[in-house]
PDB file of N, CA, C and O in Angstrom:
ATOM      1  N   ASN A 963     -16.774  15.248 -21.534  1.00  0.00           N
ATOM      2  CA  ASN A 963     -17.313  15.404 -20.195  1.00  0.00           C
ATOM      3  C   ASN A 963     -16.189  15.469 -19.174  1.00  0.00           C
ATOM      4  O   ASN A 963     -15.288  14.658 -19.173  1.00  0.00           O
ATOM      5  N   LYS A 964     -16.291  16.437 -18.303  1.00  0.00           N
ATOM      6  CA  LYS A 964     -15.294  16.613 -17.257  1.00  0.00           C
ATOM      7  C   LYS A 964     -15.626  15.672 -16.089  1.00  0.00           C
ATOM      8  O   LYS A 964     -16.764  15.642 -15.636  1.00  0.00           O
ATOM      9  N   PRO A 965     -14.660  14.878 -15.613  1.00  0.00           N
ATOM     10  CA  PRO A 965     -14.950  13.953 -14.505  1.00  0.00           C
ATOM     11  C   PRO A 965     -15.247  14.699 -13.213  1.00  0.00           C
ATOM     12  O   PRO A 965     -14.666  15.743 -12.936  1.00  0.00           O
ATOM     13  N   ASN A 966     -16.186  14.145 -12.407  1.00  0.00           N
ATOM     14  CA  ASN A 966     -16.480  14.766 -11.113  1.00  0.00           C
ATOM     15  C   ASN A 966     -15.512  14.232 -10.059  1.00  0.00           C
ATOM     16  O   ASN A 966     -14.704  13.352 -10.321  1.00  0.00           O
ATOM     17  N   GLN A 967     -15.596  14.775  -8.839  1.00  0.00           N
ATOM     18  CA  GLN A 967     -14.659  14.399  -7.775  1.00  0.00           C
ATOM     19  C   GLN A 967     -14.713  12.913  -7.446  1.00  0.00           C
ATOM     20  O   GLN A 967     -13.684  12.290  -7.193  1.00  0.00           O
ATOM     21  N   LYS A 968     -15.912  12.338  -7.440  1.00  0.00           N
ATOM     22  CA  LYS A 968     -16.048  10.919  -7.124  1.00  0.00           C
ATOM     23  C   LYS A 968     -15.330  10.074  -8.182  1.00  0.00           C
ATOM     24  O   LYS A 968     -14.638   9.121  -7.858  1.00  0.00           O
ATOM     25  N   GLU A 969     -15.523  10.418  -9.452  1.00  0.00           N
ATOM     26  CA  GLU A 969     -14.856   9.680 -10.533  1.00  0.00           C
ATOM     27  C   GLU A 969     -13.340   9.791 -10.416  1.00  0.00           C
ATOM     28  O   GLU A 969     -12.623   8.829 -10.668  1.00  0.00           O
ATOM     29  N   ILE A 970     -12.848  10.967 -10.040  1.00  0.00           N
ATOM     30  CA  ILE A 970     -11.408  11.163  -9.891  1.00  0.00           C
ATOM     31  C   ILE A 970     -10.876  10.285  -8.760  1.00  0.00           C
ATOM     32  O   ILE A 970      -9.834   9.636  -8.895  1.00  0.00           O
ATOM     33  N   LYS A 971     -11.593  10.230  -7.619  1.00  0.00           N
ATOM     34  CA  LYS A 971     -11.164   9.405  -6.488  1.00  0.00           C
ATOM     35  C   LYS A 971     -11.157   7.923  -6.855  1.00  0.00           C
ATOM     36  O   LYS A 971     -10.226   7.202  -6.515  1.00  0.00           O
ATOM     37  N   VAL A 972     -12.207   7.462  -7.541  1.00  0.00           N
ATOM     38  CA  VAL A 972     -12.266   6.056  -7.945  1.00  0.00           C
ATOM     39  C   VAL A 972     -11.132   5.740  -8.898  1.00  0.00           C
ATOM     40  O   VAL A 972     -10.442   4.734  -8.754  1.00  0.00           O
ATOM     41  N   SER A 973     -10.906   6.616  -9.865  1.00  0.00           N
ATOM     42  CA  SER A 973      -9.837   6.408 -10.838  1.00  0.00           C
ATOM     43  C   SER A 973      -8.470   6.335 -10.162  1.00  0.00           C
ATOM     44  O   SER A 973      -7.654   5.463 -10.458  1.00  0.00           O
ATOM     45  N   SER A 974      -8.216   7.239  -9.221  1.00  0.00           N
ATOM     46  CA  SER A 974      -6.913   7.219  -8.543  1.00  0.00           C
ATOM     47  C   SER A 974      -6.797   5.979  -7.660  1.00  0.00           C
ATOM     48  O   SER A 974      -5.710   5.423  -7.509  1.00  0.00           O
ATOM     49  N   GLY A 975      -7.921   5.538  -7.072  1.00  0.00           N
ATOM     50  CA  GLY A 975      -7.906   4.308  -6.273  1.00  0.00           C
ATOM     51  C   GLY A 975      -7.574   3.107  -7.129  1.00  0.00           C
ATOM     52  O   GLY A 975      -6.793   2.236  -6.736  1.00  0.00           O
ATOM     53  N   TRP A 976      -8.151   3.043  -8.339  1.00  0.00           N
ATOM     54  CA  TRP A 976      -7.864   1.935  -9.250  1.00  0.00           C
ATOM     55  C   TRP A 976      -6.389   1.940  -9.653  1.00  0.00           C
ATOM     56  O   TRP A 976      -5.758   0.905  -9.728  1.00  0.00           O
ATOM     57  N   LYS A 977      -5.861   3.131  -9.912  1.00  0.00           N
ATOM     58  CA  LYS A 977      -4.454   3.226 -10.315  1.00  0.00           C
ATOM     59  C   LYS A 977      -3.535   2.761  -9.179  1.00  0.00           C
ATOM     60  O   LYS A 977      -2.531   2.096  -9.423  1.00  0.00           O
ATOM     61  N   THR A 978      -3.895   3.104  -7.938  1.00  0.00           N
ATOM     62  CA  THR A 978      -3.107   2.665  -6.785  1.00  0.00           C
ATOM     63  C   THR A 978      -3.114   1.150  -6.677  1.00  0.00           C
ATOM     64  O   THR A 978      -2.073   0.518  -6.475  1.00  0.00           O
ATOM     65  N   LEU A 979      -4.298   0.548  -6.821  1.00  0.00           N
ATOM     66  CA  LEU A 979      -4.400  -0.911  -6.750  1.00  0.00           C
ATOM     67  C   LEU A 979      -3.621  -1.565  -7.893  1.00  0.00           C
ATOM     68  O   LEU A 979      -2.942  -2.568  -7.693  1.00  0.00           O
ATOM     69  N   LYS A 980      -3.730  -0.999  -9.093  1.00  0.00           N
ATOM     70  CA  LYS A 980      -3.019  -1.558 -10.245  1.00  0.00           C
ATOM     71  C   LYS A 980      -1.508  -1.525 -10.016  1.00  0.00           C
ATOM     72  O   LYS A 980      -0.803  -2.460 -10.369  1.00  0.00           O
ATOM     73  N   SER A 981      -1.015  -0.456  -9.380  1.00  0.00           N
ATOM     74  CA  SER A 981       0.422  -0.363  -9.103  1.00  0.00           C
ATOM     75  C   SER A 981       0.868  -1.444  -8.113  1.00  0.00           C
ATOM     76  O   SER A 981       2.040  -1.772  -8.041  1.00  0.00           O
ATOM     77  N   LYS A 982      -0.090  -1.999  -7.362  1.00  0.00           N
ATOM     78  CA  LYS A 982       0.215  -3.075  -6.409  1.00  0.00           C
ATOM     79  C   LYS A 982      -0.083  -4.452  -6.997  1.00  0.00           C
ATOM     80  O   LYS A 982      -0.084  -5.457  -6.292  1.00  0.00           O
ATOM     81  N   GLY A 983      -0.380  -4.494  -8.311  1.00  0.00           N
ATOM     82  CA  GLY A 983      -0.626  -5.767  -8.983  1.00  0.00           C
ATOM     83  C   GLY A 983      -2.064  -6.263  -8.897  1.00  0.00           C
ATOM     84  O   GLY A 983      -2.349  -7.411  -9.212  1.00  0.00           O
ATOM     85  N   ILE A 984      -2.981  -5.389  -8.472  1.00  0.00           N
ATOM     86  CA  ILE A 984      -4.392  -5.765  -8.369  1.00  0.00           C
ATOM     87  C   ILE A 984      -5.151  -5.114  -9.516  1.00  0.00           C
ATOM     88  O   ILE A 984      -5.126  -3.898  -9.682  1.00  0.00           O
ATOM     89  N   ASN A 985      -5.819  -5.933 -10.324  1.00  0.00           N
ATOM     90  CA  ASN A 985      -6.578  -5.421 -11.465  1.00  0.00           C
ATOM     91  C   ASN A 985      -8.065  -5.386 -11.145  1.00  0.00           C
ATOM     92  O   ASN A 985      -8.593  -6.321 -10.544  1.00  0.00           O
ATOM     93  N   ILE A 986      -8.735  -4.319 -11.568  1.00  0.00           N
ATOM     94  CA  ILE A 986     -10.180  -4.159 -11.400  1.00  0.00           C
ATOM     95  C   ILE A 986     -10.777  -3.876 -12.769  1.00  0.00           C
ATOM     96  O   ILE A 986     -10.247  -3.060 -13.521  1.00  0.00           O
ATOM     97  N   THR A 987     -11.887  -4.540 -13.067  1.00  0.00           N
ATOM     98  CA  THR A 987     -12.593  -4.306 -14.319  1.00  0.00           C
ATOM     99  C   THR A 987     -14.046  -3.998 -14.017  1.00  0.00           C
ATOM    100  O   THR A 987     -14.693  -4.728 -13.269  1.00  0.00           O
ATOM    101  N   ASN A 988     -14.561  -2.939 -14.596  1.00  0.00           N
ATOM    102  CA  ASN A 988     -15.972  -2.593 -14.515  1.00  0.00           C
ATOM    103  C   ASN A 988     -16.673  -3.393 -15.620  1.00  0.00           C
ATOM    104  O   ASN A 988     -16.588  -3.040 -16.788  1.00  0.00           O
ATOM    105  N   VAL A 989     -17.351  -4.485 -15.237  1.00  0.00           N
ATOM    106  CA  VAL A 989     -17.990  -5.379 -16.202  1.00  0.00           C
ATOM    107  C   VAL A 989     -19.470  -5.019 -16.306  1.00  0.00           C
ATOM    108  O   VAL A 989     -20.181  -5.005 -15.307  1.00  0.00           O
ATOM    109  N   ARG A 990     -19.911  -4.739 -17.533  1.00  0.00           N
ATOM    110  CA  ARG A 990     -21.316  -4.384 -17.778  1.00  0.00           C
ATOM    111  C   ARG A 990     -21.875  -5.356 -18.800  1.00  0.00           C
ATOM    112  O   ARG A 990     -21.657  -5.209 -19.991  1.00  0.00           O
ATOM    113  N   LEU A 991     -22.587  -6.377 -18.292  1.00  0.00           N
ATOM    114  CA  LEU A 991     -23.116  -7.423 -19.170  1.00  0.00           C
ATOM    115  C   LEU A 991     -24.591  -7.234 -19.505  1.00  0.00           C
ATOM    116  O   LEU A 991     -25.128  -7.981 -20.294  1.00  0.00           O
ATOM    117  N   GLY A 992     -25.258  -6.321 -18.892  1.00  0.00           N
ATOM    118  CA  GLY A 992     -26.696  -6.211 -19.108  1.00  0.00           C
ATOM    119  C   GLY A 992     -27.398  -7.308 -18.323  1.00  0.00           C
ATOM    120  O   GLY A 992     -27.020  -7.612 -17.203  1.00  0.00           O
ATOM    121  N   PHE A 993     -28.390  -7.947 -18.926  1.00  0.00           N
ATOM    122  CA  PHE A 993     -29.158  -8.979 -18.244  1.00  0.00           C
ATOM    123  C   PHE A 993     -28.639 -10.362 -18.580  1.00  0.00           C
ATOM    124  O   PHE A 993     -28.417 -10.687 -19.744  1.00  0.00           O
ATOM    125  N   VAL A 994     -28.446 -11.184 -17.540  1.00  0.00           N
ATOM    126  CA  VAL A 994     -28.027 -12.577 -17.708  1.00  0.00           C
ATOM    127  C   VAL A 994     -29.229 -13.436 -17.361  1.00  0.00           C
ATOM    128  O   VAL A 994     -29.902 -13.218 -16.347  1.00  0.00           O
ATOM    129  N   ASN A 995     -29.523 -14.425 -18.196  1.00  0.00           N
ATOM    130  CA  ASN A 995     -30.706 -15.270 -18.047  1.00  0.00           C
ATOM    131  C   ASN A 995     -30.564 -16.194 -16.835  1.00  0.00           C
ATOM    132  O   ASN A 995     -30.098 -17.322 -16.943  1.00  0.00           O
ATOM    133  N   THR A 996     -30.948 -15.686 -15.660  1.00  0.00           N
ATOM    134  CA  THR A 996     -30.909 -16.445 -14.407  1.00  0.00           C
ATOM    135  C   THR A 996     -32.266 -16.323 -13.732  1.00  0.00           C
ATOM    136  O   THR A 996     -33.149 -15.606 -14.211  1.00  0.00           O
ATOM    137  N   LYS A 997     -32.440 -16.988 -12.596  1.00  0.00           N
ATOM    138  CA  LYS A 997     -33.700 -16.893 -11.858  1.00  0.00           C
ATOM    139  C   LYS A 997     -33.992 -15.450 -11.446  1.00  0.00           C
ATOM    140  O   LYS A 997     -35.137 -15.033 -11.402  1.00  0.00           O
ATOM    141  N   MET A 998     -32.937 -14.699 -11.129  1.00  0.00           N
ATOM    142  CA  MET A 998     -33.128 -13.294 -10.730  1.00  0.00           C
ATOM    143  C   MET A 998     -33.691 -12.443 -11.863  1.00  0.00           C
ATOM    144  O   MET A 998     -34.377 -11.459 -11.622  1.00  0.00           O
ATOM    145  N   ALA A 999     -33.396 -12.789 -13.104  1.00  0.00           N
ATOM    146  CA  ALA A 999     -33.806 -11.978 -14.250  1.00  0.00           C
ATOM    147  C   ALA A 999     -35.112 -12.462 -14.866  1.00  0.00           C
ATOM    148  O   ALA A 999     -35.490 -12.004 -15.921  1.00  0.00           O
ATOM    149  N   LYS A1000     -35.799 -13.377 -14.219  1.00  0.00           N
ATOM    150  CA  LYS A1000     -37.062 -13.873 -14.765  1.00  0.00           C
ATOM    151  C   LYS A1000     -38.128 -12.798 -14.636  1.00  0.00           C
ATOM    152  O   LYS A1000     -38.059 -11.916 -13.798  1.00  0.00           O
ATOM    153  N   GLY A1001     -39.124 -12.903 -15.460  1.00  0.00           N
ATOM    154  CA  GLY A1001     -40.212 -11.925 -15.421  1.00  0.00           C
ATOM    155  C   GLY A1001     -40.440 -11.375 -16.804  1.00  0.00           C
ATOM    156  O   GLY A1001     -40.399 -12.108 -17.790  1.00  0.00           O
ATOM    157  N   ASN A1002     -40.657 -10.075 -16.862  1.00  0.00           N
ATOM    158  CA  ASN A1002     -40.879  -9.439 -18.164  1.00  0.00           C
ATOM    159  C   ASN A1002     -39.648  -9.596 -19.040  1.00  0.00           C
ATOM    160  O   ASN A1002     -38.545  -9.798 -18.555  1.00  0.00           O
ATOM    161  N   LYS A1003     -39.855  -9.456 -20.334  1.00  0.00           N
ATOM    162  CA  LYS A1003     -38.732  -9.595 -21.276  1.00  0.00           C
ATOM    163  C   LYS A1003     -37.663  -8.545 -20.968  1.00  0.00           C
ATOM    164  O   LYS A1003     -37.952  -7.375 -20.811  1.00  0.00           O
ATOM    165  N   MET A1004     -36.442  -9.019 -20.850  1.00  0.00           N
ATOM    166  CA  MET A1004     -35.307  -8.144 -20.574  1.00  0.00           C
ATOM    167  C   MET A1004     -34.539  -7.913 -21.879  1.00  0.00           C
ATOM    168  O   MET A1004     -34.237  -8.871 -22.591  1.00  0.00           O
ATOM    169  N   PRO A1005     -34.214  -6.657 -22.198  1.00  0.00           N
ATOM    170  CA  PRO A1005     -33.481  -6.393 -23.448  1.00  0.00           C
ATOM    171  C   PRO A1005     -32.042  -6.917 -23.386  1.00  0.00           C
ATOM    172  O   PRO A1005     -31.413  -6.896 -22.331  1.00  0.00           O
ATOM    173  N   PHE A1006     -31.556  -7.393 -24.500  1.00  0.00           N
ATOM    174  CA  PHE A1006     -30.165  -7.833 -24.651  1.00  0.00           C
ATOM    175  C   PHE A1006     -29.789  -8.950 -23.676  1.00  0.00           C
ATOM    176  O   PHE A1006     -28.667  -9.012 -23.192  1.00  0.00           O
ATOM    177  N   MET A1007     -30.727  -9.849 -23.377  1.00  0.00           N
ATOM    178  CA  MET A1007     -30.488 -10.956 -22.438  1.00  0.00           C
ATOM    179  C   MET A1007     -29.442 -11.896 -23.031  1.00  0.00           C
ATOM    180  O   MET A1007     -29.483 -12.225 -24.219  1.00  0.00           O
ATOM    181  N   ILE A1008     -28.468 -12.303 -22.202  1.00  0.00           N
ATOM    182  CA  ILE A1008     -27.476 -13.288 -22.626  1.00  0.00           C
ATOM    183  C   ILE A1008     -27.543 -14.491 -21.689  1.00  0.00           C
ATOM    184  O   ILE A1008     -28.034 -14.383 -20.562  1.00  0.00           O
ATOM    185  N   SER A1009     -27.043 -15.612 -22.157  1.00  0.00           N
ATOM    186  CA  SER A1009     -27.065 -16.837 -21.360  1.00  0.00           C
ATOM    187  C   SER A1009     -25.943 -16.811 -20.315  1.00  0.00           C
ATOM    188  O   SER A1009     -24.959 -16.087 -20.473  1.00  0.00           O
ATOM    189  N   PRO A1010     -26.079 -17.622 -19.266  1.00  0.00           N
ATOM    190  CA  PRO A1010     -24.991 -17.720 -18.294  1.00  0.00           C
ATOM    191  C   PRO A1010     -23.671 -18.171 -18.925  1.00  0.00           C
ATOM    192  O   PRO A1010     -22.603 -17.705 -18.529  1.00  0.00           O
ATOM    193  N   ASP A1011     -23.741 -19.059 -19.916  1.00  0.00           N
ATOM    194  CA  ASP A1011     -22.519 -19.502 -20.605  1.00  0.00           C
ATOM    195  C   ASP A1011     -21.846 -18.348 -21.344  1.00  0.00           C
ATOM    196  O   ASP A1011     -20.626 -18.208 -21.322  1.00  0.00           O
ATOM    197  N   GLU A1012     -22.667 -17.514 -22.007  1.00  0.00           N
ATOM    198  CA  GLU A1012     -22.108 -16.340 -22.691  1.00  0.00           C
ATOM    199  C   GLU A1012     -21.475 -15.383 -21.681  1.00  0.00           C
ATOM    200  O   GLU A1012     -20.388 -14.848 -21.920  1.00  0.00           O
ATOM    201  N   ALA A1013     -22.153 -15.174 -20.556  1.00  0.00           N
ATOM    202  CA  ALA A1013     -21.618 -14.293 -19.512  1.00  0.00           C
ATOM    203  C   ALA A1013     -20.279 -14.827 -19.008  1.00  0.00           C
ATOM    204  O   ALA A1013     -19.329 -14.057 -18.823  1.00  0.00           O
ATOM    205  N   ALA A1014     -20.201 -16.140 -18.804  1.00  0.00           N
ATOM    206  CA  ALA A1014     -18.952 -16.747 -18.321  1.00  0.00           C
ATOM    207  C   ALA A1014     -17.823 -16.546 -19.332  1.00  0.00           C
ATOM    208  O   ALA A1014     -16.688 -16.242 -18.942  1.00  0.00           O
ATOM    209  N   LYS A1015     -18.126 -16.671 -20.620  1.00  0.00           N
ATOM    210  CA  LYS A1015     -17.098 -16.454 -21.654  1.00  0.00           C
ATOM    211  C   LYS A1015     -16.579 -15.018 -21.611  1.00  0.00           C
ATOM    212  O   LYS A1015     -15.382 -14.776 -21.749  1.00  0.00           O
ATOM    213  N   HIS A1016     -17.489 -14.069 -21.415  1.00  0.00           N
ATOM    214  CA  HIS A1016     -17.069 -12.662 -21.322  1.00  0.00           C
ATOM    215  C   HIS A1016     -16.208 -12.435 -20.082  1.00  0.00           C
ATOM    216  O   HIS A1016     -15.214 -11.711 -20.132  1.00  0.00           O
ATOM    217  N   LEU A1017     -16.583 -13.053 -18.964  1.00  0.00           N
ATOM    218  CA  LEU A1017     -15.798 -12.890 -17.737  1.00  0.00           C
ATOM    219  C   LEU A1017     -14.404 -13.495 -17.876  1.00  0.00           C
ATOM    220  O   LEU A1017     -13.422 -12.919 -17.400  1.00  0.00           O
ATOM    221  N   ILE A1018     -14.304 -14.634 -18.556  1.00  0.00           N
ATOM    222  CA  ILE A1018     -12.996 -15.251 -18.803  1.00  0.00           C
ATOM    223  C   ILE A1018     -12.138 -14.316 -19.658  1.00  0.00           C
ATOM    224  O   ILE A1018     -10.951 -14.128 -19.390  1.00  0.00           O
ATOM    225  N   LYS A1019     -12.758 -13.704 -20.667  1.00  0.00           N
ATOM    226  CA  LYS A1019     -12.032 -12.752 -21.511  1.00  0.00           C
ATOM    227  C   LYS A1019     -11.518 -11.579 -20.671  1.00  0.00           C
ATOM    228  O   LYS A1019     -10.386 -11.122 -20.826  1.00  0.00           O
ATOM    229  N   CYS A1020     -12.343 -11.104 -19.721  1.00  0.00           N
ATOM    230  CA  CYS A1020     -11.932 -10.004 -18.833  1.00  0.00           C
ATOM    231  C   CYS A1020     -10.750 -10.410 -17.959  1.00  0.00           C
ATOM    232  O   CYS A1020      -9.834  -9.617 -17.747  1.00  0.00           O
ATOM    233  N   ILE A1021     -10.792 -11.626 -17.437  1.00  0.00           N
ATOM    234  CA  ILE A1021      -9.696 -12.101 -16.594  1.00  0.00           C
ATOM    235  C   ILE A1021      -8.394 -12.145 -17.376  1.00  0.00           C
ATOM    236  O   ILE A1021      -7.336 -11.769 -16.870  1.00  0.00           O
ATOM    237  N   LYS A1022      -8.469 -12.570 -18.634  1.00  0.00           N
ATOM    238  CA  LYS A1022      -7.264 -12.675 -19.462  1.00  0.00           C
ATOM    239  C   LYS A1022      -6.741 -11.314 -19.911  1.00  0.00           C
ATOM    240  O   LYS A1022      -5.540 -11.060 -19.869  1.00  0.00           O
ATOM    241  N   LYS A1023      -7.640 -10.418 -20.364  1.00  0.00           N
ATOM    242  CA  LYS A1023      -7.203  -9.148 -20.956  1.00  0.00           C
ATOM    243  C   LYS A1023      -7.060  -8.010 -19.947  1.00  0.00           C
ATOM    244  O   LYS A1023      -6.388  -7.024 -20.227  1.00  0.00           O
ATOM    245  N   LYS A1024      -7.737  -8.106 -18.798  1.00  0.00           N
ATOM    246  CA  LYS A1024      -7.657  -7.100 -17.727  1.00  0.00           C
ATOM    247  C   LYS A1024      -7.973  -5.671 -18.188  1.00  0.00           C
ATOM    248  O   LYS A1024      -7.240  -4.729 -17.882  1.00  0.00           O
ATOM    249  N   PRO A1025      -9.100  -5.464 -18.894  1.00  0.00           N
ATOM    250  CA  PRO A1025      -9.443  -4.094 -19.290  1.00  0.00           C
ATOM    251  C   PRO A1025      -9.980  -3.308 -18.095  1.00  0.00           C
ATOM    252  O   PRO A1025     -10.408  -3.894 -17.095  1.00  0.00           O
ATOM    253  N   LEU A1026      -9.967  -2.000 -18.192  1.00  0.00           N
ATOM    254  CA  LEU A1026     -10.533  -1.161 -17.140  1.00  0.00           C
ATOM    255  C   LEU A1026     -12.067  -1.248 -17.168  1.00  0.00           C
ATOM    256  O   LEU A1026     -12.719  -1.277 -16.144  1.00  0.00           O
ATOM    257  N   ARG A1027     -12.634  -1.305 -18.376  1.00  0.00           N
ATOM    258  CA  ARG A1027     -14.083  -1.369 -18.553  1.00  0.00           C
ATOM    259  C   ARG A1027     -14.402  -2.376 -19.657  1.00  0.00           C
ATOM    260  O   ARG A1027     -13.701  -2.433 -20.661  1.00  0.00           O
ATOM    261  N   TYR A1028     -15.463  -3.160 -19.448  1.00  0.00           N
ATOM    262  CA  TYR A1028     -15.862  -4.167 -20.442  1.00  0.00           C
ATOM    263  C   TYR A1028     -17.380  -4.185 -20.533  1.00  0.00           C
ATOM    264  O   TYR A1028     -18.066  -4.336 -19.526  1.00  0.00           O
ATOM    265  N   THR A1029     -17.908  -4.026 -21.738  1.00  0.00           N
ATOM    266  CA  THR A1029     -19.341  -4.041 -21.969  1.00  0.00           C
ATOM    267  C   THR A1029     -19.666  -5.103 -23.007  1.00  0.00           C
ATOM    268  O   THR A1029     -19.023  -5.176 -24.049  1.00  0.00           O
ATOM    269  N   ALA A1030     -20.664  -5.939 -22.710  1.00  0.00           N
ATOM    270  CA  ALA A1030     -21.080  -6.974 -23.657  1.00  0.00           C
ATOM    271  C   ALA A1030     -22.589  -7.152 -23.566  1.00  0.00           C
ATOM    272  O   ALA A1030     -23.153  -7.001 -22.488  1.00  0.00           O
ATOM    273  N   PRO A1031     -23.243  -7.471 -24.646  1.00  0.00           N
ATOM    274  CA  PRO A1031     -22.756  -7.475 -26.025  1.00  0.00           C
ATOM    275  C   PRO A1031     -22.305  -6.074 -26.462  1.00  0.00           C
ATOM    276  O   PRO A1031     -22.708  -5.084 -25.866  1.00  0.00           O
ATOM    277  N   TRP A1032     -21.470  -6.024 -27.489  1.00  0.00           N
ATOM    278  CA  TRP A1032     -20.824  -4.775 -27.899  1.00  0.00           C
ATOM    279  C   TRP A1032     -21.825  -3.674 -28.191  1.00  0.00           C
ATOM    280  O   TRP A1032     -21.588  -2.512 -27.886  1.00  0.00           O
ATOM    281  N   PHE A1033     -22.982  -4.032 -28.770  1.00  0.00           N
ATOM    282  CA  PHE A1033     -23.937  -2.994 -29.159  1.00  0.00           C
ATOM    283  C   PHE A1033     -24.599  -2.339 -27.947  1.00  0.00           C
ATOM    284  O   PHE A1033     -25.122  -1.236 -28.048  1.00  0.00           O
ATOM    285  N   VAL A1034     -24.556  -2.979 -26.787  1.00  0.00           N
ATOM    286  CA  VAL A1034     -25.074  -2.356 -25.566  1.00  0.00           C
ATOM    287  C   VAL A1034     -24.196  -1.152 -25.211  1.00  0.00           C
ATOM    288  O   VAL A1034     -24.702  -0.087 -24.870  1.00  0.00           O
ATOM    289  N   GLY A1035     -22.884  -1.316 -25.327  1.00  0.00           N
ATOM    290  CA  GLY A1035     -21.974  -0.205 -25.076  1.00  0.00           C
ATOM    291  C   GLY A1035     -22.214   0.948 -26.039  1.00  0.00           C
ATOM    292  O   GLY A1035     -22.220   2.119 -25.644  1.00  0.00           O
ATOM    293  N   PHE A1036     -22.450   0.608 -27.306  1.00  0.00           N
ATOM    294  CA  PHE A1036     -22.748   1.626 -28.319  1.00  0.00           C
ATOM    295  C   PHE A1036     -24.045   2.355 -27.960  1.00  0.00           C
ATOM    296  O   PHE A1036     -24.118   3.580 -28.010  1.00  0.00           O
ATOM    297  N   TYR A1037     -25.060   1.596 -27.560  1.00  0.00           N
ATOM    298  CA  TYR A1037     -26.359   2.156 -27.197  1.00  0.00           C
ATOM    299  C   TYR A1037     -26.221   3.080 -25.980  1.00  0.00           C
ATOM    300  O   TYR A1037     -26.776   4.177 -25.957  1.00  0.00           O
ATOM    301  N   ILE A1038     -25.471   2.664 -24.974  1.00  0.00           N
ATOM    302  CA  ILE A1038     -25.252   3.479 -23.771  1.00  0.00           C
ATOM    303  C   ILE A1038     -24.545   4.785 -24.134  1.00  0.00           C
ATOM    304  O   ILE A1038     -24.907   5.859 -23.671  1.00  0.00           O
ATOM    305  N   LYS A1039     -23.523   4.686 -24.976  1.00  0.00           N
ATOM    306  CA  LYS A1039     -22.770   5.870 -25.406  1.00  0.00           C
ATOM    307  C   LYS A1039     -23.681   6.824 -26.180  1.00  0.00           C
ATOM    308  O   LYS A1039     -23.653   8.036 -25.946  1.00  0.00           O
ATOM    309  N   LEU A1040     -24.507   6.287 -27.052  1.00  0.00           N
ATOM    310  CA  LEU A1040     -25.438   7.092 -27.830  1.00  0.00           C
ATOM    311  C   LEU A1040     -26.430   7.826 -26.914  1.00  0.00           C
ATOM    312  O   LEU A1040     -26.657   9.020 -27.072  1.00  0.00           O
ATOM    313  N   LEU A1041     -26.978   7.111 -25.950  1.00  0.00           N
ATOM    314  CA  LEU A1041     -27.918   7.731 -25.007  1.00  0.00           C
ATOM    315  C   LEU A1041     -27.252   8.836 -24.194  1.00  0.00           C
ATOM    316  O   LEU A1041     -27.867   9.874 -23.935  1.00  0.00           O
ATOM    317  N   SER A1042     -25.994   8.628 -23.797  1.00  0.00           N
ATOM    318  CA  SER A1042     -25.302   9.652 -23.009  1.00  0.00           C
ATOM    319  C   SER A1042     -25.096  10.928 -23.832  1.00  0.00           C
ATOM    320  O   SER A1042     -25.058  12.027 -23.272  1.00  0.00           O
ATOM    321  N   LEU A1043     -24.946  10.788 -25.132  1.00  0.00           N
ATOM    322  CA  LEU A1043     -24.788  11.967 -25.994  1.00  0.00           C
ATOM    323  C   LEU A1043     -26.104  12.708 -26.170  1.00  0.00           C
ATOM    324  O   LEU A1043     -26.131  13.930 -26.260  1.00  0.00           O
ATOM    325  N   ILE A1044     -27.203  11.947 -26.202  1.00  0.00           N
ATOM    326  CA  ILE A1044     -28.530  12.544 -26.414  1.00  0.00           C
ATOM    327  C   ILE A1044     -29.045  13.188 -25.135  1.00  0.00           C
ATOM    328  O   ILE A1044     -29.596  14.275 -25.162  1.00  0.00           O
ATOM    329  N   LEU A1045     -28.860  12.495 -24.017  1.00  0.00           N
ATOM    330  CA  LEU A1045     -29.420  12.994 -22.744  1.00  0.00           C
ATOM    331  C   LEU A1045     -28.457  13.895 -22.123  1.00  0.00           C
ATOM    332  O   LEU A1045     -28.054  14.683 -21.721  1.00  0.00           O
TER     333      LEU A1045
END
């Protein structure tokens, strides 16, 4: 997939910030079991403790993008290929 203009601008903005020692991570955790997520069953729900562990991992490793649980990222990638 060819990136659009908005994606190019965001990417260059992230690179500029990184060159100044500022790290940004796009964290995609899905649903976290909080008061906001109450209601109908939410797929791939994780606990607040699990979410915190993932965020700590992001702080330490500083990835550009982080998706948890891992199979959510696989599912998203699969859907993008189909749609």
